[in-house]
mmCIF file of C-alpha atoms and ligand atoms in Angstrom:
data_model
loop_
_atom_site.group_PDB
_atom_site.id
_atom_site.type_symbol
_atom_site.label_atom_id
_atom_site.label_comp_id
_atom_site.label_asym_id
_atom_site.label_seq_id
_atom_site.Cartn_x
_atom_site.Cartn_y
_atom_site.Cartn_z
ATOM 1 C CA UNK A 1 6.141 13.340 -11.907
ATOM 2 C CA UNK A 2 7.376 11.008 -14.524
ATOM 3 C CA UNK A 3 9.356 7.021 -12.774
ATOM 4 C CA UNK A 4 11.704 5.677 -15.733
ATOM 5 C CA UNK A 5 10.556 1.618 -15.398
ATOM 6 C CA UNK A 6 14.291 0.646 -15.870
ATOM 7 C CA UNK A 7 15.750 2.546 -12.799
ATOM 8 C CA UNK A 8 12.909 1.288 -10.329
ATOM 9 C CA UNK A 9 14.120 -0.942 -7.817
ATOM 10 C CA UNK A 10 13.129 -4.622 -7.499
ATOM 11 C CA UNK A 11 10.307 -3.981 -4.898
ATOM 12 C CA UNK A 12 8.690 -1.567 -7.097
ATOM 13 C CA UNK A 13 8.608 -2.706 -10.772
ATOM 14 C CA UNK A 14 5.352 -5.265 -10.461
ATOM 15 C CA UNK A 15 4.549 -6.187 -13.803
ATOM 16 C CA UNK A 16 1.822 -8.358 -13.441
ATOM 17 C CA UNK A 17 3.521 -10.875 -16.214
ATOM 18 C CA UNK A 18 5.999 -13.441 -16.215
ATOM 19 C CA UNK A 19 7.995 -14.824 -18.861
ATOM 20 C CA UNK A 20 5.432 -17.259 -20.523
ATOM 21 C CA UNK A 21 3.059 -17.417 -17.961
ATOM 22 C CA UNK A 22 -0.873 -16.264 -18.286
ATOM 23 C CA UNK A 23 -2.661 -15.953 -15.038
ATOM 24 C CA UNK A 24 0.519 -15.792 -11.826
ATOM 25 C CA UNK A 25 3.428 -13.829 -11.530
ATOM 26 C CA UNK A 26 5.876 -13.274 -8.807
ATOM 27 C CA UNK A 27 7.416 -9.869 -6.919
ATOM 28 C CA UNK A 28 9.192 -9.228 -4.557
ATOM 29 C CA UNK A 29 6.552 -7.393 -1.998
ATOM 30 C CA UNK A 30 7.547 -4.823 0.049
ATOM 31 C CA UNK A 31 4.630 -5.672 1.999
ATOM 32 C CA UNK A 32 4.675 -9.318 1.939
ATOM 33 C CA UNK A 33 8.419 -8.827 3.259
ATOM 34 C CA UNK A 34 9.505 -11.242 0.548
ATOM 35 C CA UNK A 35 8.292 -12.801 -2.168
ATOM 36 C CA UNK A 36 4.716 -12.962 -3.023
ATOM 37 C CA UNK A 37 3.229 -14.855 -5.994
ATOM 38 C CA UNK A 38 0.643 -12.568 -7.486
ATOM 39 C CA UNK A 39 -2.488 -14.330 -9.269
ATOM 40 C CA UNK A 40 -3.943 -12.376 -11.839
ATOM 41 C CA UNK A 41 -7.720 -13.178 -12.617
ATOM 42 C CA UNK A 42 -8.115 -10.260 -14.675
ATOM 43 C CA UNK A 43 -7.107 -10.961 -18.368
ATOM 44 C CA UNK A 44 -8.889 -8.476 -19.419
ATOM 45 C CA UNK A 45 -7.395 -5.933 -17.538
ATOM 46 C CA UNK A 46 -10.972 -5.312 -16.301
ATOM 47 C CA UNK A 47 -11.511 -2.596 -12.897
ATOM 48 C CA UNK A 48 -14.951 -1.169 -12.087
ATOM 49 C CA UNK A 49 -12.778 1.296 -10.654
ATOM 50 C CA UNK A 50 -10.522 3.734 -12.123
ATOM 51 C CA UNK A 51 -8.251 4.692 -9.522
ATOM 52 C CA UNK A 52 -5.828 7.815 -10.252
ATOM 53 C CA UNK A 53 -3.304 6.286 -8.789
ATOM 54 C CA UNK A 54 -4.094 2.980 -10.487
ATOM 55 C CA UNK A 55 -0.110 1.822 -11.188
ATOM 56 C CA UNK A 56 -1.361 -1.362 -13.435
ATOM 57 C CA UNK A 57 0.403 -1.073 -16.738
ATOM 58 C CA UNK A 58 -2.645 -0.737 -19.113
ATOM 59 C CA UNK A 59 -1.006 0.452 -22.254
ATOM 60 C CA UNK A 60 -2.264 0.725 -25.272
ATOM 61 C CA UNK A 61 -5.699 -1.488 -24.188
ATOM 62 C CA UNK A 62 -6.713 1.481 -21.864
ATOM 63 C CA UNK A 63 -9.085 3.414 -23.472
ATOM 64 C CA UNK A 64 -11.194 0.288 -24.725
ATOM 65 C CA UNK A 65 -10.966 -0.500 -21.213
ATOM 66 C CA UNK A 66 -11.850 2.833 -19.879
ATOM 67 C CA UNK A 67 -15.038 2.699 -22.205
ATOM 68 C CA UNK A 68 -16.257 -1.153 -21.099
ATOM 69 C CA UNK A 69 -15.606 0.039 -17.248
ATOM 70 C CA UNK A 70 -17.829 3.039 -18.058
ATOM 71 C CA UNK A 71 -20.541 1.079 -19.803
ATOM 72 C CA UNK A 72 -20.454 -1.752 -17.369
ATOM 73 C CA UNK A 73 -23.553 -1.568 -14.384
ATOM 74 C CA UNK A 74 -21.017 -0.832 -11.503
ATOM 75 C CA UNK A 75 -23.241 -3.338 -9.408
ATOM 76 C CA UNK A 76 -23.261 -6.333 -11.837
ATOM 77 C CA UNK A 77 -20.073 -5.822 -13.458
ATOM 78 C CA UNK A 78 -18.124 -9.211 -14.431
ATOM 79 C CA UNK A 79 -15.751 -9.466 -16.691
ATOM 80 C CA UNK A 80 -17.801 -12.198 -18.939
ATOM 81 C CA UNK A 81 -19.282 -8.172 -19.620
ATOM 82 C CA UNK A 82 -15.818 -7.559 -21.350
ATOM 83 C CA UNK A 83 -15.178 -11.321 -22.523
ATOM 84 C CA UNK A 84 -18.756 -11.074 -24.619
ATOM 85 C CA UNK A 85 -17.172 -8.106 -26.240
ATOM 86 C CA UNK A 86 -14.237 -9.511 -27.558
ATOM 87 C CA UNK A 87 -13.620 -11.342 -30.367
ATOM 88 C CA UNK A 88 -10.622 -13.559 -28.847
ATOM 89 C CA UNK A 89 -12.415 -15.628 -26.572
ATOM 90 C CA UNK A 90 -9.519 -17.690 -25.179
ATOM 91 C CA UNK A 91 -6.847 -14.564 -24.572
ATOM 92 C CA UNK A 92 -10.070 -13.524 -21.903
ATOM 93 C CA UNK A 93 -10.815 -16.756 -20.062
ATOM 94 C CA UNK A 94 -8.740 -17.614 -16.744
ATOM 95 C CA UNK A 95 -7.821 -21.569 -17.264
ATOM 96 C CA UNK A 96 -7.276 -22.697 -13.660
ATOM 97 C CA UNK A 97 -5.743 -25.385 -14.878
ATOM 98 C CA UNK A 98 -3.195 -23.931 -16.085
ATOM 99 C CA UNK A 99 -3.097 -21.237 -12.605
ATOM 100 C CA UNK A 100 -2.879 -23.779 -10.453
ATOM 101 C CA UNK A 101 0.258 -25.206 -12.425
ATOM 102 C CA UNK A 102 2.237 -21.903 -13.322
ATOM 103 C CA UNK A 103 1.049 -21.289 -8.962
ATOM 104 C CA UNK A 104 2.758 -24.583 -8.065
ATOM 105 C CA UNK A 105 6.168 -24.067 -11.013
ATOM 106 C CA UNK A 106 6.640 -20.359 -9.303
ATOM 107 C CA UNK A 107 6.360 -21.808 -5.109
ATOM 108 C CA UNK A 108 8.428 -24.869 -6.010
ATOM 109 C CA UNK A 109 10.874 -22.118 -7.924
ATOM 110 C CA UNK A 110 11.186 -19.512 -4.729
ATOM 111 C CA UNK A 111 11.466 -22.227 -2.375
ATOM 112 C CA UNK A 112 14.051 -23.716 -4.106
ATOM 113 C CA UNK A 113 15.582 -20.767 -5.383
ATOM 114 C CA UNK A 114 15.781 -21.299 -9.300
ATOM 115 C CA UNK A 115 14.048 -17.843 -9.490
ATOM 116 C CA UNK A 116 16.677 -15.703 -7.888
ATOM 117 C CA UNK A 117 18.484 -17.116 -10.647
ATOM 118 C CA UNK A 118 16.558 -14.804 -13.282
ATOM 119 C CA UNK A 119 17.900 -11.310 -13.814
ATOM 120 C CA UNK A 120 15.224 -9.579 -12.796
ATOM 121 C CA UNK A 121 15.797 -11.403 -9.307
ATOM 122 C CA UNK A 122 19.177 -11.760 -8.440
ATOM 123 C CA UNK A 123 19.941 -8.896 -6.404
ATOM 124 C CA UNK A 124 17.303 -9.511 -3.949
ATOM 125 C CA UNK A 125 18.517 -9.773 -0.553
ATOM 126 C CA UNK A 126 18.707 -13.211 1.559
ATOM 127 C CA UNK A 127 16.562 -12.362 3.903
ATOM 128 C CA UNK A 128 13.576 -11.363 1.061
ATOM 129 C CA UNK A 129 13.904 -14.714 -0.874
ATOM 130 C CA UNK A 130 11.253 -16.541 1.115
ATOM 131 C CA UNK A 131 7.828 -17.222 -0.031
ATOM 132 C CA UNK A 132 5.642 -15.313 2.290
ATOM 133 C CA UNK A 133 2.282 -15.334 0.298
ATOM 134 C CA UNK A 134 -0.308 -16.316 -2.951
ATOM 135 C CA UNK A 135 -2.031 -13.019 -3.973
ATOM 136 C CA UNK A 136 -5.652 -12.259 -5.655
ATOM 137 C CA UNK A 137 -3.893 -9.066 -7.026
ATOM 138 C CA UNK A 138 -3.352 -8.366 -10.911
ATOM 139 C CA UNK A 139 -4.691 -6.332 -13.459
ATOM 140 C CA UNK A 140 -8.313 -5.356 -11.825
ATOM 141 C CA UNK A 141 -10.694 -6.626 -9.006
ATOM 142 C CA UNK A 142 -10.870 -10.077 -8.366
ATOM 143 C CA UNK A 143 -13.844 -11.104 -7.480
ATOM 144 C CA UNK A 144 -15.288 -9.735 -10.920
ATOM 145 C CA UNK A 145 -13.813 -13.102 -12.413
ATOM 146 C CA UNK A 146 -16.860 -15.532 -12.883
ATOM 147 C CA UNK A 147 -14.235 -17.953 -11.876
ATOM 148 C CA UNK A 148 -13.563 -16.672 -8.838
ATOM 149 C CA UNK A 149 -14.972 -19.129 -6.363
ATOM 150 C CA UNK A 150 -13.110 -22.063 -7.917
ATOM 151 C CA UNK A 151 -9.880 -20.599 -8.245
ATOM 152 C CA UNK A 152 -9.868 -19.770 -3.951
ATOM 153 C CA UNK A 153 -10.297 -23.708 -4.147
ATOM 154 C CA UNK A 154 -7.627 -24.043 -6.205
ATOM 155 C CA UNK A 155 -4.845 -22.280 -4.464
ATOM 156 C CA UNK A 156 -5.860 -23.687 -1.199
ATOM 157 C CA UNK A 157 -5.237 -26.838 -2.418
ATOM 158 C CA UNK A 158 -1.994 -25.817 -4.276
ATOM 159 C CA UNK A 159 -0.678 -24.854 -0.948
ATOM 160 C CA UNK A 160 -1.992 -28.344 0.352
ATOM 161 C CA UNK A 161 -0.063 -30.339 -1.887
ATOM 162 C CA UNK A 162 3.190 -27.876 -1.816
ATOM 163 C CA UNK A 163 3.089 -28.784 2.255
ATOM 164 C CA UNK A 164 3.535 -24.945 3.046
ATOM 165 C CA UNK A 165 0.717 -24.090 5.409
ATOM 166 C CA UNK A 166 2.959 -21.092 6.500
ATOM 167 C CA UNK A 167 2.188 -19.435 3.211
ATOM 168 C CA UNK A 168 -0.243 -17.105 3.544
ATOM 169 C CA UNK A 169 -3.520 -16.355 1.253
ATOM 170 C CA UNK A 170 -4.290 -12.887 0.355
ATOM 171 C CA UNK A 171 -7.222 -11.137 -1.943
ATOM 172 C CA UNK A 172 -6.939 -7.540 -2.583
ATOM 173 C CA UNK A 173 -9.819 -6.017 -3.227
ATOM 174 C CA UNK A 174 -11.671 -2.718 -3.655
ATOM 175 C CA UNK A 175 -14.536 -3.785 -1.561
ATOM 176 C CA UNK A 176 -17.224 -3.373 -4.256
ATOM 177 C CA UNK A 177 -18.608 -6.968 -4.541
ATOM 178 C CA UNK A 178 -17.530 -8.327 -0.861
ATOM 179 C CA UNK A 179 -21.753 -9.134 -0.308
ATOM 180 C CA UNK A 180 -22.191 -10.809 -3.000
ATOM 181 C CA UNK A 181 -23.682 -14.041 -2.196
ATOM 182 C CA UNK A 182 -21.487 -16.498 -3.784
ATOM 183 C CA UNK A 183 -18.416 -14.327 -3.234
ATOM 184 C CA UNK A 184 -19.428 -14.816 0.253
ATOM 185 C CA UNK A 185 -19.155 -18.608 0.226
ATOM 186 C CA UNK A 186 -16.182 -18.330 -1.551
ATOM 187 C CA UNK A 187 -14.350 -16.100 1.117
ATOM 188 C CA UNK A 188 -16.036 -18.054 4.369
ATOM 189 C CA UNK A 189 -14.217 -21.042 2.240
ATOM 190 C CA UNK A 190 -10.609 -18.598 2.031
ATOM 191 C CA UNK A 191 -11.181 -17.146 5.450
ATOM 192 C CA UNK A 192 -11.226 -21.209 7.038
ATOM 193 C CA UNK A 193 -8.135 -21.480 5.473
ATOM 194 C CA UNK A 194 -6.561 -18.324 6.952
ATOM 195 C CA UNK A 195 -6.832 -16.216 3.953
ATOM 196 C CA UNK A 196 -6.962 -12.433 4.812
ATOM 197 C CA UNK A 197 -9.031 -10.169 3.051
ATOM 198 C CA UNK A 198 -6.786 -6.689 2.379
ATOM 199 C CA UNK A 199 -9.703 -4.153 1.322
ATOM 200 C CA UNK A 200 -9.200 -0.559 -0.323
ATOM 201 C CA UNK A 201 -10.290 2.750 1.363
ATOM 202 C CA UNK A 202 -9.192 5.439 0.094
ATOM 203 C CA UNK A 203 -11.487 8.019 1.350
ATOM 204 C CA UNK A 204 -13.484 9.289 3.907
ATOM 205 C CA UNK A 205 -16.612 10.870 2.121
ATOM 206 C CA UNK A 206 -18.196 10.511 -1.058
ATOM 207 C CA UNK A 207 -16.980 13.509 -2.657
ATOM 208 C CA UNK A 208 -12.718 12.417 -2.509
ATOM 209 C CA UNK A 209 -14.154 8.791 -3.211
ATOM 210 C CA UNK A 210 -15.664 10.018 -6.354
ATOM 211 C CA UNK A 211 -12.128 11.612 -6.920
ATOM 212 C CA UNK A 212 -9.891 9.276 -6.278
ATOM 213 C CA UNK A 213 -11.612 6.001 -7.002
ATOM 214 C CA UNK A 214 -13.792 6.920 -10.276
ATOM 215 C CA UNK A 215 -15.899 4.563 -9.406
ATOM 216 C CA UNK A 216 -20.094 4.637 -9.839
ATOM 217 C CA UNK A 217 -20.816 2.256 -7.092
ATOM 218 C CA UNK A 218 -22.380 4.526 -4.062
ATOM 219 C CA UNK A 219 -19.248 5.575 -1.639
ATOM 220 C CA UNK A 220 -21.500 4.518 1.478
ATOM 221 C CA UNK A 221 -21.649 0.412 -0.240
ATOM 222 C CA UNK A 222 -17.638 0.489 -0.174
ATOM 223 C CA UNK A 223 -18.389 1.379 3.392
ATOM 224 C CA UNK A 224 -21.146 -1.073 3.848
ATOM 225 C CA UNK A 225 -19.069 -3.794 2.622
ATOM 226 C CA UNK A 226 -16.172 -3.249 4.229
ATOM 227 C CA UNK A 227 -18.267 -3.507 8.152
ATOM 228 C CA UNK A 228 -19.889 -6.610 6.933
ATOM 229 C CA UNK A 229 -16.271 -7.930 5.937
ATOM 230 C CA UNK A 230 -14.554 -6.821 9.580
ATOM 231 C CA UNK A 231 -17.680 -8.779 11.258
ATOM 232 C CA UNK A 232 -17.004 -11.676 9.485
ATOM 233 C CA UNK A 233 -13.239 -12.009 8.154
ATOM 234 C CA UNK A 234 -9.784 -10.928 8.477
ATOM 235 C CA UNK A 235 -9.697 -7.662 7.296
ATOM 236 C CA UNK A 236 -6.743 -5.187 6.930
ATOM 237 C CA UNK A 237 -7.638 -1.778 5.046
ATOM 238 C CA UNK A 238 -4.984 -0.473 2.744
ATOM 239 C CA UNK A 239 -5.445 3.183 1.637
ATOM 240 C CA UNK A 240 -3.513 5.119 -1.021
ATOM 241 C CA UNK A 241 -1.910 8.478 -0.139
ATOM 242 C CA UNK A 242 -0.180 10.981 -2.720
ATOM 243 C CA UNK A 243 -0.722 14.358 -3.969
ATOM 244 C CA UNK A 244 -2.800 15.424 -7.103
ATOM 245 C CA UNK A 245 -1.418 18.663 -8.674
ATOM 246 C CA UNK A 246 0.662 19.271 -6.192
ATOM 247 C CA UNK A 247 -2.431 18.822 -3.161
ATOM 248 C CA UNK A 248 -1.784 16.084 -0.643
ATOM 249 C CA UNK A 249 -5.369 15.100 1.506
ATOM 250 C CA UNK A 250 -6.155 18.153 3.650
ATOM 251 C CA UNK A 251 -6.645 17.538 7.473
ATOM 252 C CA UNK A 252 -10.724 17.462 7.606
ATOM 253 C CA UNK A 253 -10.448 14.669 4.671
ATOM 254 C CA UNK A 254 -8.026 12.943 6.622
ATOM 255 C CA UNK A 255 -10.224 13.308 9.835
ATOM 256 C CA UNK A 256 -13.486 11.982 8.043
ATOM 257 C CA UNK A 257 -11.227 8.870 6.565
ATOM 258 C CA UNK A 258 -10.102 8.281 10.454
ATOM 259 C CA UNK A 259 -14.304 8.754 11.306
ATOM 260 C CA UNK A 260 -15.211 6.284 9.328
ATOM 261 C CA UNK A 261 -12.942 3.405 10.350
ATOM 262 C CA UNK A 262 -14.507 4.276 13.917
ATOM 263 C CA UNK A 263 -17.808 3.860 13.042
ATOM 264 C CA UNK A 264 -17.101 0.463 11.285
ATOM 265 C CA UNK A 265 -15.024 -0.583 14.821
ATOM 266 C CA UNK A 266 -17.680 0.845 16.599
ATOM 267 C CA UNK A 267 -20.635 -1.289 15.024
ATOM 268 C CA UNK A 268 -18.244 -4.460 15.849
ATOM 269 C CA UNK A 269 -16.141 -4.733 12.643
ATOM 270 C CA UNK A 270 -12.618 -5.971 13.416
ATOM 271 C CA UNK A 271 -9.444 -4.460 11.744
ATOM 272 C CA UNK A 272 -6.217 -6.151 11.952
ATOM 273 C CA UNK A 273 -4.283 -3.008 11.105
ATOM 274 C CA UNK A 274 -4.248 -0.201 8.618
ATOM 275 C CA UNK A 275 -1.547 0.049 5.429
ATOM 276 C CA UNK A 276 -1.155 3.634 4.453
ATOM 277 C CA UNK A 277 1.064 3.744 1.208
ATOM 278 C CA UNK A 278 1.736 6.272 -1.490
ATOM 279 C CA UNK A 279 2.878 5.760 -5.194
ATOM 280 C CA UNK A 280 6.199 3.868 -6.169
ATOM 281 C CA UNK A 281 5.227 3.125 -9.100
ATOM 282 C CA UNK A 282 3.929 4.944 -12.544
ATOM 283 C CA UNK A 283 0.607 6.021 -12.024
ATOM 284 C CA UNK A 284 -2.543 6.294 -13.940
ATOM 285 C CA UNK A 285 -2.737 10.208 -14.203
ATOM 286 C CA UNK A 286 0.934 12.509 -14.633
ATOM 287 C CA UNK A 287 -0.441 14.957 -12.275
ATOM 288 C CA UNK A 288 -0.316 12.153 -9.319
ATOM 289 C CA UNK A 289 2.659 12.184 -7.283
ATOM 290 C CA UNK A 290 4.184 10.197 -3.750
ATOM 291 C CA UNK A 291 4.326 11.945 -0.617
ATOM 292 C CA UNK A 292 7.509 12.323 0.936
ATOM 293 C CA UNK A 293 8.093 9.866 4.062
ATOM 294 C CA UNK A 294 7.764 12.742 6.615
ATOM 295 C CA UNK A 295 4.244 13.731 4.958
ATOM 296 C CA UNK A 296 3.437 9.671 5.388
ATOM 297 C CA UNK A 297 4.388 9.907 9.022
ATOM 298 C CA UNK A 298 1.992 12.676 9.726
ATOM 299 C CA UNK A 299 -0.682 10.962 8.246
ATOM 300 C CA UNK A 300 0.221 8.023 10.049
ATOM 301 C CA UNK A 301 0.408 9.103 13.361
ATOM 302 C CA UNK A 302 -3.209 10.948 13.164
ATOM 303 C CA UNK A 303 -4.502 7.607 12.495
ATOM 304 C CA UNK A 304 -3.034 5.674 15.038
ATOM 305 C CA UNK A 305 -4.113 8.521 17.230
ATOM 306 C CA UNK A 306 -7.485 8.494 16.217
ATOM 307 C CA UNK A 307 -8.123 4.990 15.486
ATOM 308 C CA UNK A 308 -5.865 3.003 17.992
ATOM 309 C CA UNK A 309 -5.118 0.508 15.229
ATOM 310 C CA UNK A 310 -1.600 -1.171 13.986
ATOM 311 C CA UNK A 311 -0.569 1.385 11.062
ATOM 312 C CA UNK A 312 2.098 0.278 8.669
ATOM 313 C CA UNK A 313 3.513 2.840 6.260
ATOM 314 C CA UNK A 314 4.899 1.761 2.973
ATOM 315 C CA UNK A 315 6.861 5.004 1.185
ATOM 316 C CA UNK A 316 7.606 5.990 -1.869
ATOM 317 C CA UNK A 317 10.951 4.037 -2.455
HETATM 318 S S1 SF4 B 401 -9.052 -0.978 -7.872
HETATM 319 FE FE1 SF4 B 401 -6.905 -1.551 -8.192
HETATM 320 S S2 SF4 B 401 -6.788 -2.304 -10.303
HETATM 321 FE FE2 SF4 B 401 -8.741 -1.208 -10.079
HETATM 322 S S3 SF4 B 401 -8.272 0.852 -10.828
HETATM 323 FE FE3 SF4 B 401 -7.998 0.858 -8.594
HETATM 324 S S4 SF4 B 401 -5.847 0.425 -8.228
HETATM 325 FE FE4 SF4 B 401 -6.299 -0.130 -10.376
#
């Protein structure tokens, strides 16, 4: 299935760029339910996964990335791996100066509502053009920036001195690095101030994880991590539907995915609730395709069923 970028709707064309700015950017979030400002620690456009789905623009950089992701140690992985390898130093590094200042220009612009005066946000509706959140999203995982740590200070105290408690803190993550010791300090520090910690799972067993995610880290790690996060943190699970040459998850892959979030509930790990979404955007691989809402449903109510958590569905438009 091929998108064409120009017809995609507001809510689903996410560059992760802004017009002159490095490191934040802002959409419009169909899960945020307005606008969230997205901060983007990952210059490099470095993943230790490599996600089929994976709707980050990578253009022409993807193949050099492809090969540093697939020479990087999946458990050490940082992107001062990728920096070292560059000759550019300065188009790698994340200046939180400069974050915390394009973080502060975007809220003041949303709140204020110079932003819905650029094109690209005009036609968004009155009831989306409130700031709902700041995002650890972007171009790859997070918490491989070495700077990681200090930028969760820094947007806590962005939203300090913008008075806007309300605003909620977000990281999206894929879960690999979520035991790492001084990620750990760094999220206790994000978790105090509300943050909530939205982790990928996008499998059940190790042979769809291996699939879907491309990843090298051990499936039963992302699994690992994600119970130690539930007993500790706010933790919502996000998990990526769609069909790969024309094959959406069968039923028993679908029932494993379901077993797993048991176990982590059973061994005391709390879930706020469970986003199921499939692709609006252009993904990695051609063959990769959304599920229609009705397939979404299904899925949906099979995990509510066998789960008993909150499920929101996000389609495909
Ligand atoms: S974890 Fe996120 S950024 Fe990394 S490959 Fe997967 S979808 Fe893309």
């Amino acid at each position: 299935m091929t998108f064409n970028v120009k017809s995609l709707a507001s809510t689903q064309f996410h560059p992760s760029w802004f017009e002159g700015y490095r490191h934040v950017y802002p959409v419009v979030s169909r899960r945020a339910n307005g606008v969230s400002l997205g901060v983007n620690l990952s210059p490099t456009k470095l993943c230790n996964f490599r996600c089929v789905y994976c709707q980050v623009e990578r253009g022409e950089g993807r193949a050099e990335i492809e090969r540093a992701v697939a020479t990087t140690d999946p458990e050490r992985a940082s992107s001062l791996d990728v920096i070292r390898r560059k000759p550019d130093l300065c188009a790698c590094r994340v200046d939180l100066d400069v974050l915390a200042a394009e973080l502060t220009r975007l809220a003041r612009a949303t709140l204020d509502g110079e932003l819905f005066r650029v094109e690209r946000f005009a036609d968004v509706e009155p009831s989306k053009r409130v700031l709902r959140d700041f995002a650890f999203s972007g171009d790859g995982e997070p918490t491989l920036a070495p700077q990681f740590p200090e930028a969760v200070a820094r947007l806590v105290e962005v939203r300090k001195n913008l008075n806007q408690d309300d605003v909620k803190l977000v990281l999206i993550t894929n879960a690999t690095r979520l035991t790492r010791p001084e990620i750990v300090e760094a999220l206790d520090q994000f978790n105090a101030a509300n943050g909530e910690i939205w982790t990928k799972l996008d499998a059940g067993d190790a042979e769809r994880f291996k699939s879907v995610d491309r990843a090298a880290i051990p499936f039963g790690r992302i699994v690992e991590n994600i119970e130690f996060a539930a007993k500790r943190w706010r933790v919502k699970i996000q998990t990526a539907l769609f069909s790969q040459r024309g094959a959406a998850p069968t039923a028993a892959e679908f029932e494993q995915y379901c077993r797993r979030l048991r176990e982590i509930l059973d061994a005391g790990g709390r879930i706020e609730s469970t986003q199921l979404y499939t692709i609006a955007r252009v993904p990695a691989e051609p063959d990769v395709a959304p599920l229609t809402d009705e397939e979404m449903d299904g899925y949906a109510a099979t995990l509510k069923r066998e789960t008993g958590l909150p499920v929101e569905v996000f389609y495909s438009r």
